[in-house]
Amino acid sequence: MNELPYLVFAGSASQNLAEKICDSLGCPLGKMRIEHFADGEFAVSYEESIRGKDLFLVQSTYPNADNIMELLLMIDAAKRASAHYITAVIPYFGWARQDRKDKPRVSIGAKLIADLLSVAGITRLITMDLHADQIQGFFNVPVDHLYGSTVFTEYIEHNIPVDNLCIATPDVGGTKRANSYARHFGVPMVICHKRRAKANEVAEMTIIGDVTGKDVILVDDIVDTAGTMTKAADLMLEHGAKSVRAFATHAVMSDPATKRIDQSGLTEMIFTDSIPYSKKSEKVRIISVAELFAESIRRVCSHESISSLYTF
């Protein structure tokens, strides 16, 4: 019988990451069954007692919508089975790009997802690199917001000479993130300013700053079609950069993203495993965040601060 006061379960979208988290915690992954019906509907059931337990439900909610629906059913089933606390561990919080009303008659998808999770019954959220920090305010439960910079800075320090670095952001919206990296390493920062013709299509891009002779690191939270990232990388090289690498937390990587990265001037593209990446590319590297999430779970259970886990 498991003596731990908590149990970790995984949805279909995050099985591999959850197994790594459990390996780090030294506990087995909880037993759960997802039954699929012919019409596409599915049902969730726990195959062990969860009464009075603190549950950590690991599931990234990238599209399609089955992933968020599966998590909602996991939460509902846990609540109805008398779980003590239900923490949603969402390494990639999907639908977060709809975080504000920027034109008339549009939805705010991130707020809707927050409401769905709250109504389903979560008591805490652990997530990483939200597309916009203000999404934390959409919840009325505690939110532990982790950062990919915790693992990225360690990788940079061990694999890339920092004396010739220059930090860059592929768009103006990522200026705060890039500035944090630049201050941490004590290096200059440049900004790419882009104008979109429409969603997922960059019409024009210019560089603000000097990259001549520099080893450039582009930082972002999400890479979707990789159009912005690869265009920025090639533009940096055209302006005299010595090399260009890119770091992004979430590998959404919709087609033709992998092909674009392979054909670009990027030396390497580094992601975390918040979203499973199954395609093959010689330039793509994956860094696991399992240890980071495992330590966060430990500290939540022992009522310790997690702020010391943040590099910045």
PDB file of N, CA, C and O in Angstrom, residues 121-187:
ATOM      1  N   GLY A 121     -13.025  21.744 -10.252  1.00  0.00           N
ATOM      2  CA  GLY A 121     -12.698  21.480  -8.856  1.00  0.00           C
ATOM      3  C   GLY A 121     -11.243  21.488  -8.457  1.00  0.00           C
ATOM      4  O   GLY A 121     -10.886  20.914  -7.425  1.00  0.00           O
ATOM      5  N   ILE A 122     -10.356  22.170  -9.230  1.00  0.00           N
ATOM      6  CA  ILE A 122      -8.959  22.185  -8.795  1.00  0.00           C
ATOM      7  C   ILE A 122      -8.797  23.084  -7.568  1.00  0.00           C
ATOM      8  O   ILE A 122      -9.531  24.051  -7.379  1.00  0.00           O
ATOM      9  N   THR A 123      -7.820  22.735  -6.743  1.00  0.00           N
ATOM     10  CA  THR A 123      -7.493  23.557  -5.574  1.00  0.00           C
ATOM     11  C   THR A 123      -6.155  24.281  -5.739  1.00  0.00           C
ATOM     12  O   THR A 123      -5.813  25.143  -4.934  1.00  0.00           O
ATOM     13  N   ARG A 124      -5.401  23.939  -6.783  1.00  0.00           N
ATOM     14  CA  ARG A 124      -4.115  24.592  -7.066  1.00  0.00           C
ATOM     15  C   ARG A 124      -3.739  24.305  -8.512  1.00  0.00           C
ATOM     16  O   ARG A 124      -4.130  23.279  -9.078  1.00  0.00           O
ATOM     17  N   LEU A 125      -2.957  25.213  -9.085  1.00  0.00           N
ATOM     18  CA  LEU A 125      -2.418  25.016 -10.429  1.00  0.00           C
ATOM     19  C   LEU A 125      -0.908  25.159 -10.385  1.00  0.00           C
ATOM     20  O   LEU A 125      -0.383  26.103  -9.796  1.00  0.00           O
ATOM     21  N   ILE A 126      -0.210  24.211 -11.006  1.00  0.00           N
ATOM     22  CA  ILE A 126       1.226  24.341 -11.245  1.00  0.00           C
ATOM     23  C   ILE A 126       1.417  24.344 -12.755  1.00  0.00           C
ATOM     24  O   ILE A 126       1.002  23.410 -13.449  1.00  0.00           O
ATOM     25  N   THR A 127       2.022  25.401 -13.282  1.00  0.00           N
ATOM     26  CA  THR A 127       2.212  25.502 -14.721  1.00  0.00           C
ATOM     27  C   THR A 127       3.570  26.141 -15.001  1.00  0.00           C
ATOM     28  O   THR A 127       4.316  26.467 -14.073  1.00  0.00           O
ATOM     29  N   MET A 128       3.878  26.325 -16.284  1.00  0.00           N
ATOM     30  CA  MET A 128       5.201  26.861 -16.632  1.00  0.00           C
ATOM     31  C   MET A 128       5.102  27.785 -17.838  1.00  0.00           C
ATOM     32  O   MET A 128       4.456  27.460 -18.834  1.00  0.00           O
ATOM     33  N   ASP A 129       5.767  28.908 -17.733  1.00  0.00           N
ATOM     34  CA  ASP A 129       5.872  29.891 -18.816  1.00  0.00           C
ATOM     35  C   ASP A 129       4.544  30.128 -19.520  1.00  0.00           C
ATOM     36  O   ASP A 129       4.373  29.833 -20.709  1.00  0.00           O
ATOM     37  N   LEU A 130       3.609  30.695 -18.764  1.00  0.00           N
ATOM     38  CA  LEU A 130       2.349  31.132 -19.358  1.00  0.00           C
ATOM     39  C   LEU A 130       2.626  32.157 -20.457  1.00  0.00           C
ATOM     40  O   LEU A 130       3.572  32.941 -20.357  1.00  0.00           O
ATOM     41  N   HIS A 131       1.803  32.165 -21.467  1.00  0.00           N
ATOM     42  CA  HIS A 131       2.006  33.104 -22.573  1.00  0.00           C
ATOM     43  C   HIS A 131       1.916  34.548 -22.094  1.00  0.00           C
ATOM     44  O   HIS A 131       2.559  35.441 -22.651  1.00  0.00           O
ATOM     45  N   ALA A 132       1.128  34.785 -21.049  1.00  0.00           N
ATOM     46  CA  ALA A 132       1.026  36.118 -20.445  1.00  0.00           C
ATOM     47  C   ALA A 132       0.885  35.949 -18.935  1.00  0.00           C
ATOM     48  O   ALA A 132       0.053  35.162 -18.471  1.00  0.00           O
ATOM     49  N   ASP A 133       1.678  36.684 -18.176  1.00  0.00           N
ATOM     50  CA  ASP A 133       1.676  36.540 -16.714  1.00  0.00           C
ATOM     51  C   ASP A 133       0.311  36.816 -16.098  1.00  0.00           C
ATOM     52  O   ASP A 133      -0.039  36.245 -15.064  1.00  0.00           O
ATOM     53  N   GLN A 134      -0.465  37.708 -16.726  1.00  0.00           N
ATOM     54  CA  GLN A 134      -1.743  38.084 -16.122  1.00  0.00           C
ATOM     55  C   GLN A 134      -2.751  36.944 -16.085  1.00  0.00           C
ATOM     56  O   GLN A 134      -3.770  37.041 -15.386  1.00  0.00           O
ATOM     57  N   ILE A 135      -2.489  35.855 -16.798  1.00  0.00           N
ATOM     58  CA  ILE A 135      -3.395  34.699 -16.764  1.00  0.00           C
ATOM     59  C   ILE A 135      -3.506  34.141 -15.351  1.00  0.00           C
ATOM     60  O   ILE A 135      -4.539  33.584 -14.971  1.00  0.00           O
ATOM     61  N   GLN A 136      -2.461  34.319 -14.550  1.00  0.00           N
ATOM     62  CA  GLN A 136      -2.529  33.873 -13.148  1.00  0.00           C
ATOM     63  C   GLN A 136      -3.709  34.521 -12.425  1.00  0.00           C
ATOM     64  O   GLN A 136      -4.311  33.916 -11.541  1.00  0.00           O
ATOM     65  N   GLY A 137      -4.028  35.743 -12.803  1.00  0.00           N
ATOM     66  CA  GLY A 137      -5.126  36.461 -12.165  1.00  0.00           C
ATOM     67  C   GLY A 137      -6.500  35.966 -12.577  1.00  0.00           C
ATOM     68  O   GLY A 137      -7.500  36.367 -11.977  1.00  0.00           O
ATOM     69  N   PHE A 138      -6.571  35.087 -13.570  1.00  0.00           N
ATOM     70  CA  PHE A 138      -7.847  34.511 -13.982  1.00  0.00           C
ATOM     71  C   PHE A 138      -8.326  33.439 -13.006  1.00  0.00           C
ATOM     72  O   PHE A 138      -9.467  32.998 -13.073  1.00  0.00           O
ATOM     73  N   PHE A 139      -7.427  33.001 -12.111  1.00  0.00           N
ATOM     74  CA  PHE A 139      -7.741  31.931 -11.164  1.00  0.00           C
ATOM     75  C   PHE A 139      -7.996  32.492  -9.771  1.00  0.00           C
ATOM     76  O   PHE A 139      -7.372  33.482  -9.368  1.00  0.00           O
ATOM     77  N   ASN A 140      -8.879  31.824  -9.037  1.00  0.00           N
ATOM     78  CA  ASN A 140      -9.112  32.156  -7.629  1.00  0.00           C
ATOM     79  C   ASN A 140      -8.528  31.096  -6.714  1.00  0.00           C
ATOM     80  O   ASN A 140      -8.937  30.964  -5.561  1.00  0.00           O
ATOM     81  N   VAL A 141      -7.593  30.305  -7.234  1.00  0.00           N
ATOM     82  CA  VAL A 141      -6.854  29.320  -6.439  1.00  0.00           C
ATOM     83  C   VAL A 141      -5.373  29.645  -6.585  1.00  0.00           C
ATOM     84  O   VAL A 141      -4.972  30.379  -7.500  1.00  0.00           O
ATOM     85  N   PRO A 142      -4.498  29.130  -5.692  1.00  0.00           N
ATOM     86  CA  PRO A 142      -3.073  29.404  -5.816  1.00  0.00           C
ATOM     87  C   PRO A 142      -2.511  28.906  -7.147  1.00  0.00           C
ATOM     88  O   PRO A 142      -2.865  27.827  -7.618  1.00  0.00           O
ATOM     89  N   VAL A 143      -1.637  29.710  -7.747  1.00  0.00           N
ATOM     90  CA  VAL A 143      -0.973  29.356  -8.992  1.00  0.00           C
ATOM     91  C   VAL A 143       0.536  29.396  -8.773  1.00  0.00           C
ATOM     92  O   VAL A 143       1.080  30.436  -8.388  1.00  0.00           O
ATOM     93  N   ASP A 144       1.202  28.275  -9.000  1.00  0.00           N
ATOM     94  CA  ASP A 144       2.662  28.224  -8.959  1.00  0.00           C
ATOM     95  C   ASP A 144       3.158  28.271 -10.399  1.00  0.00           C
ATOM     96  O   ASP A 144       2.965  27.329 -11.172  1.00  0.00           O
ATOM     97  N   HIS A 145       3.779  29.387 -10.746  1.00  0.00           N
ATOM     98  CA  HIS A 145       4.189  29.634 -12.126  1.00  0.00           C
ATOM     99  C   HIS A 145       5.694  29.402 -12.253  1.00  0.00           C
ATOM    100  O   HIS A 145       6.499  30.212 -11.787  1.00  0.00           O
ATOM    101  N   LEU A 146       6.082  28.300 -12.867  1.00  0.00           N
ATOM    102  CA  LEU A 146       7.492  27.961 -13.036  1.00  0.00           C
ATOM    103  C   LEU A 146       8.022  28.570 -14.333  1.00  0.00           C
ATOM    104  O   LEU A 146       7.257  28.993 -15.202  1.00  0.00           O
ATOM    105  N   TYR A 147       9.365  28.569 -14.465  1.00  0.00           N
ATOM    106  CA  TYR A 147       9.980  29.205 -15.626  1.00  0.00           C
ATOM    107  C   TYR A 147      11.002  28.280 -16.281  1.00  0.00           C
ATOM    108  O   TYR A 147      11.836  27.670 -15.599  1.00  0.00           O
ATOM    109  N   GLY A 148      10.932  28.212 -17.621  1.00  0.00           N
ATOM    110  CA  GLY A 148      11.891  27.402 -18.363  1.00  0.00           C
ATOM    111  C   GLY A 148      13.314  27.911 -18.221  1.00  0.00           C
ATOM    112  O   GLY A 148      14.268  27.168 -18.432  1.00  0.00           O
ATOM    113  N   SER A 149      13.462  29.181 -17.850  1.00  0.00           N
ATOM    114  CA  SER A 149      14.805  29.748 -17.673  1.00  0.00           C
ATOM    115  C   SER A 149      15.609  28.975 -16.640  1.00  0.00           C
ATOM    116  O   SER A 149      16.845  28.965 -16.690  1.00  0.00           O
ATOM    117  N   THR A 150      14.933  28.300 -15.716  1.00  0.00           N
ATOM    118  CA  THR A 150      15.633  27.521 -14.686  1.00  0.00           C
ATOM    119  C   THR A 150      16.509  26.445 -15.310  1.00  0.00           C
ATOM    120  O   THR A 150      17.643  26.222 -14.865  1.00  0.00           O
ATOM    121  N   VAL A 151      16.014  25.764 -16.345  1.00  0.00           N
ATOM    122  CA  VAL A 151      16.801  24.722 -17.002  1.00  0.00           C
ATOM    123  C   VAL A 151      17.614  25.281 -18.167  1.00  0.00           C
ATOM    124  O   VAL A 151      18.698  24.771 -18.478  1.00  0.00           O
ATOM    125  N   PHE A 152      17.120  26.331 -18.810  1.00  0.00           N
ATOM    126  CA  PHE A 152      17.831  26.886 -19.964  1.00  0.00           C
ATOM    127  C   PHE A 152      19.146  27.553 -19.569  1.00  0.00           C
ATOM    128  O   PHE A 152      20.156  27.414 -20.252  1.00  0.00           O
ATOM    129  N   THR A 153      19.125  28.310 -18.467  1.00  0.00           N
ATOM    130  CA  THR A 153      20.360  28.992 -18.060  1.00  0.00           C
ATOM    131  C   THR A 153      21.454  27.992 -17.704  1.00  0.00           C
ATOM    132  O   THR A 153      22.633  28.211 -18.007  1.00  0.00           O
ATOM    133  N   GLU A 154      21.061  26.886 -17.084  1.00  0.00           N
ATOM    134  CA  GLU A 154      22.046  25.845 -16.754  1.00  0.00           C
ATOM    135  C   GLU A 154      22.643  25.250 -18.024  1.00  0.00           C
ATOM    136  O   GLU A 154      23.855  25.016 -18.113  1.00  0.00           O
ATOM    137  N   TYR A 155      21.799  25.022 -19.032  1.00  0.00           N
ATOM    138  CA  TYR A 155      22.283  24.479 -20.307  1.00  0.00           C
ATOM    139  C   TYR A 155      23.246  25.465 -20.975  1.00  0.00           C
ATOM    140  O   TYR A 155      24.307  25.076 -21.481  1.00  0.00           O
ATOM    141  N   ILE A 156      22.878  26.739 -20.977  1.00  0.00           N
ATOM    142  CA  ILE A 156      23.726  27.757 -21.602  1.00  0.00           C
ATOM    143  C   ILE A 156      25.083  27.832 -20.911  1.00  0.00           C
ATOM    144  O   ILE A 156      26.136  27.861 -21.558  1.00  0.00           O
ATOM    145  N   GLU A 157      25.065  27.852 -19.583  1.00  0.00           N
ATOM    146  CA  GLU A 157      26.309  27.975 -18.815  1.00  0.00           C
ATOM    147  C   GLU A 157      27.252  26.801 -19.035  1.00  0.00           C
ATOM    148  O   GLU A 157      28.471  26.957 -18.980  1.00  0.00           O
ATOM    149  N   HIS A 158      26.706  25.617 -19.316  1.00  0.00           N
ATOM    150  CA  HIS A 158      27.528  24.419 -19.479  1.00  0.00           C
ATOM    151  C   HIS A 158      27.884  24.122 -20.933  1.00  0.00           C
ATOM    152  O   HIS A 158      28.778  23.298 -21.185  1.00  0.00           O
ATOM    153  N   ASN A 159      27.214  24.758 -21.888  1.00  0.00           N
ATOM    154  CA  ASN A 159      27.411  24.363 -23.286  1.00  0.00           C
ATOM    155  C   ASN A 159      27.766  25.507 -24.231  1.00  0.00           C
ATOM    156  O   ASN A 159      28.198  25.234 -25.349  1.00  0.00           O
ATOM    157  N   ILE A 160      27.598  26.758 -23.808  1.00  0.00           N
ATOM    158  CA  ILE A 160      27.823  27.882 -24.717  1.00  0.00           C
ATOM    159  C   ILE A 160      28.725  28.911 -24.038  1.00  0.00           C
ATOM    160  O   ILE A 160      28.424  29.342 -22.913  1.00  0.00           O
ATOM    161  N   PRO A 161      29.834  29.321 -24.669  1.00  0.00           N
ATOM    162  CA  PRO A 161      30.676  30.383 -24.084  1.00  0.00           C
ATOM    163  C   PRO A 161      29.868  31.672 -23.930  1.00  0.00           C
ATOM    164  O   PRO A 161      29.249  32.137 -24.891  1.00  0.00           O
ATOM    165  N   VAL A 162      29.871  32.214 -22.729  1.00  0.00           N
ATOM    166  CA  VAL A 162      29.009  33.369 -22.455  1.00  0.00           C
ATOM    167  C   VAL A 162      29.699  34.716 -22.678  1.00  0.00           C
ATOM    168  O   VAL A 162      29.043  35.759 -22.591  1.00  0.00           O
ATOM    169  N   ASP A 163      31.011  34.705 -22.989  1.00  0.00           N
ATOM    170  CA  ASP A 163      31.733  35.980 -23.104  1.00  0.00           C
ATOM    171  C   ASP A 163      31.408  36.728 -24.394  1.00  0.00           C
ATOM    172  O   ASP A 163      31.739  37.912 -24.530  1.00  0.00           O
ATOM    173  N   ASN A 164      30.781  36.043 -25.360  1.00  0.00           N
ATOM    174  CA  ASN A 164      30.459  36.705 -26.625  1.00  0.00           C
ATOM    175  C   ASN A 164      28.953  36.659 -26.914  1.00  0.00           C
ATOM    176  O   ASN A 164      28.524  36.839 -28.053  1.00  0.00           O
ATOM    177  N   LEU A 165      28.148  36.450 -25.866  1.00  0.00           N
ATOM    178  CA  LEU A 165      26.707  36.277 -26.056  1.00  0.00           C
ATOM    179  C   LEU A 165      25.990  37.590 -26.313  1.00  0.00           C
ATOM    180  O   LEU A 165      26.409  38.657 -25.862  1.00  0.00           O
ATOM    181  N   CYS A 166      24.877  37.467 -27.003  1.00  0.00           N
ATOM    182  CA  CYS A 166      23.917  38.551 -27.153  1.00  0.00           C
ATOM    183  C   CYS A 166      22.532  37.907 -27.099  1.00  0.00           C
ATOM    184  O   CYS A 166      22.265  36.931 -27.804  1.00  0.00           O
ATOM    185  N   ILE A 167      21.668  38.403 -26.242  1.00  0.00           N
ATOM    186  CA  ILE A 167      20.316  37.850 -26.100  1.00  0.00           C
ATOM    187  C   ILE A 167      19.364  38.615 -27.017  1.00  0.00           C
ATOM    188  O   ILE A 167      19.442  39.841 -27.123  1.00  0.00           O
ATOM    189  N   ALA A 168      18.481  37.887 -27.668  1.00  0.00           N
ATOM    190  CA  ALA A 168      17.544  38.516 -28.592  1.00  0.00           C
ATOM    191  C   ALA A 168      16.142  37.976 -28.381  1.00  0.00           C
ATOM    192  O   ALA A 168      15.955  36.847 -27.915  1.00  0.00           O
ATOM    193  N   THR A 169      15.166  38.792 -28.715  1.00  0.00           N
ATOM    194  CA  THR A 169      13.776  38.361 -28.698  1.00  0.00           C
ATOM    195  C   THR A 169      13.227  38.447 -30.108  1.00  0.00           C
ATOM    196  O   THR A 169      13.483  39.426 -30.823  1.00  0.00           O
ATOM    197  N   PRO A 170      12.482  37.427 -30.566  1.00  0.00           N
ATOM    198  CA  PRO A 170      11.963  37.453 -31.937  1.00  0.00           C
ATOM    199  C   PRO A 170      10.803  38.415 -32.145  1.00  0.00           C
ATOM    200  O   PRO A 170      10.396  38.653 -33.274  1.00  0.00           O
ATOM    201  N   ASP A 171      10.264  38.968 -31.058  1.00  0.00           N
ATOM    202  CA  ASP A 171       9.215  39.991 -31.191  1.00  0.00           C
ATOM    203  C   ASP A 171       9.232  40.895 -29.963  1.00  0.00           C
ATOM    204  O   ASP A 171       9.803  40.559 -28.925  1.00  0.00           O
ATOM    205  N   VAL A 172       8.593  42.034 -30.087  1.00  0.00           N
ATOM    206  CA  VAL A 172       8.601  43.029 -29.011  1.00  0.00           C
ATOM    207  C   VAL A 172       7.938  42.494 -27.744  1.00  0.00           C
ATOM    208  O   VAL A 172       8.315  42.848 -26.630  1.00  0.00           O
ATOM    209  N   GLY A 173       6.958  41.607 -27.895  1.00  0.00           N
ATOM    210  CA  GLY A 173       6.251  41.071 -26.742  1.00  0.00           C
ATOM    211  C   GLY A 173       7.131  40.283 -25.799  1.00  0.00           C
ATOM    212  O   GLY A 173       6.795  40.113 -24.629  1.00  0.00           O
ATOM    213  N   GLY A 174       8.269  39.788 -26.281  1.00  0.00           N
ATOM    214  CA  GLY A 174       9.166  38.995 -25.438  1.00  0.00           C
ATOM    215  C   GLY A 174      10.309  39.799 -24.840  1.00  0.00           C
ATOM    216  O   GLY A 174      11.275  39.224 -24.332  1.00  0.00           O
ATOM    217  N   THR A 175      10.204  41.135 -24.870  1.00  0.00           N
ATOM    218  CA  THR A 175      11.288  41.993 -24.391  1.00  0.00           C
ATOM    219  C   THR A 175      11.612  41.759 -22.922  1.00  0.00           C
ATOM    220  O   THR A 175      12.785  41.700 -22.522  1.00  0.00           O
ATOM    221  N   LYS A 176      10.582  41.623 -22.091  1.00  0.00           N
ATOM    222  CA  LYS A 176      10.803  41.414 -20.659  1.00  0.00           C
ATOM    223  C   LYS A 176      11.579  40.130 -20.406  1.00  0.00           C
ATOM    224  O   LYS A 176      12.512  40.089 -19.599  1.00  0.00           O
ATOM    225  N   ARG A 177      11.195  39.064 -21.119  1.00  0.00           N
ATOM    226  CA  ARG A 177      11.878  37.773 -20.962  1.00  0.00           C
ATOM    227  C   ARG A 177      13.342  37.881 -21.386  1.00  0.00           C
ATOM    228  O   ARG A 177      14.248  37.432 -20.681  1.00  0.00           O
ATOM    229  N   ALA A 178      13.574  38.482 -22.560  1.00  0.00           N
ATOM    230  CA  ALA A 178      14.942  38.613 -23.067  1.00  0.00           C
ATOM    231  C   ALA A 178      15.796  39.476 -22.152  1.00  0.00           C
ATOM    232  O   ALA A 178      16.974  39.186 -21.915  1.00  0.00           O
ATOM    233  N   ASN A 179      15.208  40.528 -21.615  1.00  0.00           N
ATOM    234  CA  ASN A 179      15.941  41.416 -20.709  1.00  0.00           C
ATOM    235  C   ASN A 179      16.381  40.679 -19.442  1.00  0.00           C
ATOM    236  O   ASN A 179      17.471  40.931 -18.915  1.00  0.00           O
ATOM    237  N   SER A 180      15.543  39.747 -18.972  1.00  0.00           N
ATOM    238  CA  SER A 180      15.901  38.965 -17.781  1.00  0.00           C
ATOM    239  C   SER A 180      17.127  38.092 -18.059  1.00  0.00           C
ATOM    240  O   SER A 180      18.034  37.994 -17.220  1.00  0.00           O
ATOM    241  N   TYR A 181      17.162  37.466 -19.221  1.00  0.00           N
ATOM    242  CA  TYR A 181      18.334  36.662 -19.608  1.00  0.00           C
ATOM    243  C   TYR A 181      19.561  37.552 -19.748  1.00  0.00           C
ATOM    244  O   TYR A 181      20.660  37.200 -19.290  1.00  0.00           O
ATOM    245  N   ALA A 182      19.393  38.703 -20.397  1.00  0.00           N
ATOM    246  CA  ALA A 182      20.529  39.603 -20.621  1.00  0.00           C
ATOM    247  C   ALA A 182      21.122  40.092 -19.300  1.00  0.00           C
ATOM    248  O   ALA A 182      22.352  40.141 -19.134  1.00  0.00           O
ATOM    249  N   ARG A 183      20.265  40.442 -18.340  1.00  0.00           N
ATOM    250  CA  ARG A 183      20.755  40.892 -17.029  1.00  0.00           C
ATOM    251  C   ARG A 183      21.421  39.755 -16.271  1.00  0.00           C
ATOM    252  O   ARG A 183      22.431  39.960 -15.581  1.00  0.00           O
ATOM    253  N   HIS A 184      20.866  38.538 -16.382  1.00  0.00           N
ATOM    254  CA  HIS A 184      21.448  37.384 -15.678  1.00  0.00           C
ATOM    255  C   HIS A 184      22.874  37.110 -16.152  1.00  0.00           C
ATOM    256  O   HIS A 184      23.771  36.849 -15.342  1.00  0.00           O
ATOM    257  N   PHE A 185      23.087  37.172 -17.474  1.00  0.00           N
ATOM    258  CA  PHE A 185      24.411  36.860 -18.024  1.00  0.00           C
ATOM    259  C   PHE A 185      25.287  38.105 -18.184  1.00  0.00           C
ATOM    260  O   PHE A 185      26.472  37.986 -18.508  1.00  0.00           O
ATOM    261  N   GLY A 186      24.708  39.303 -17.972  1.00  0.00           N
ATOM    262  CA  GLY A 186      25.468  40.533 -18.117  1.00  0.00           C
ATOM    263  C   GLY A 186      25.898  40.793 -19.541  1.00  0.00           C
ATOM    264  O   GLY A 186      27.038  41.198 -19.798  1.00  0.00           O
ATOM    265  N   VAL A 187      24.987  40.565 -20.491  1.00  0.00           N
ATOM    266  CA  VAL A 187      25.305  40.716 -21.914  1.00  0.00           C
ATOM    267  C   VAL A 187      24.271  41.645 -22.558  1.00  0.00           C
ATOM    268  O   VAL A 187      23.202  41.895 -21.992  1.00  0.00           O
TER     269      VAL A 187
END
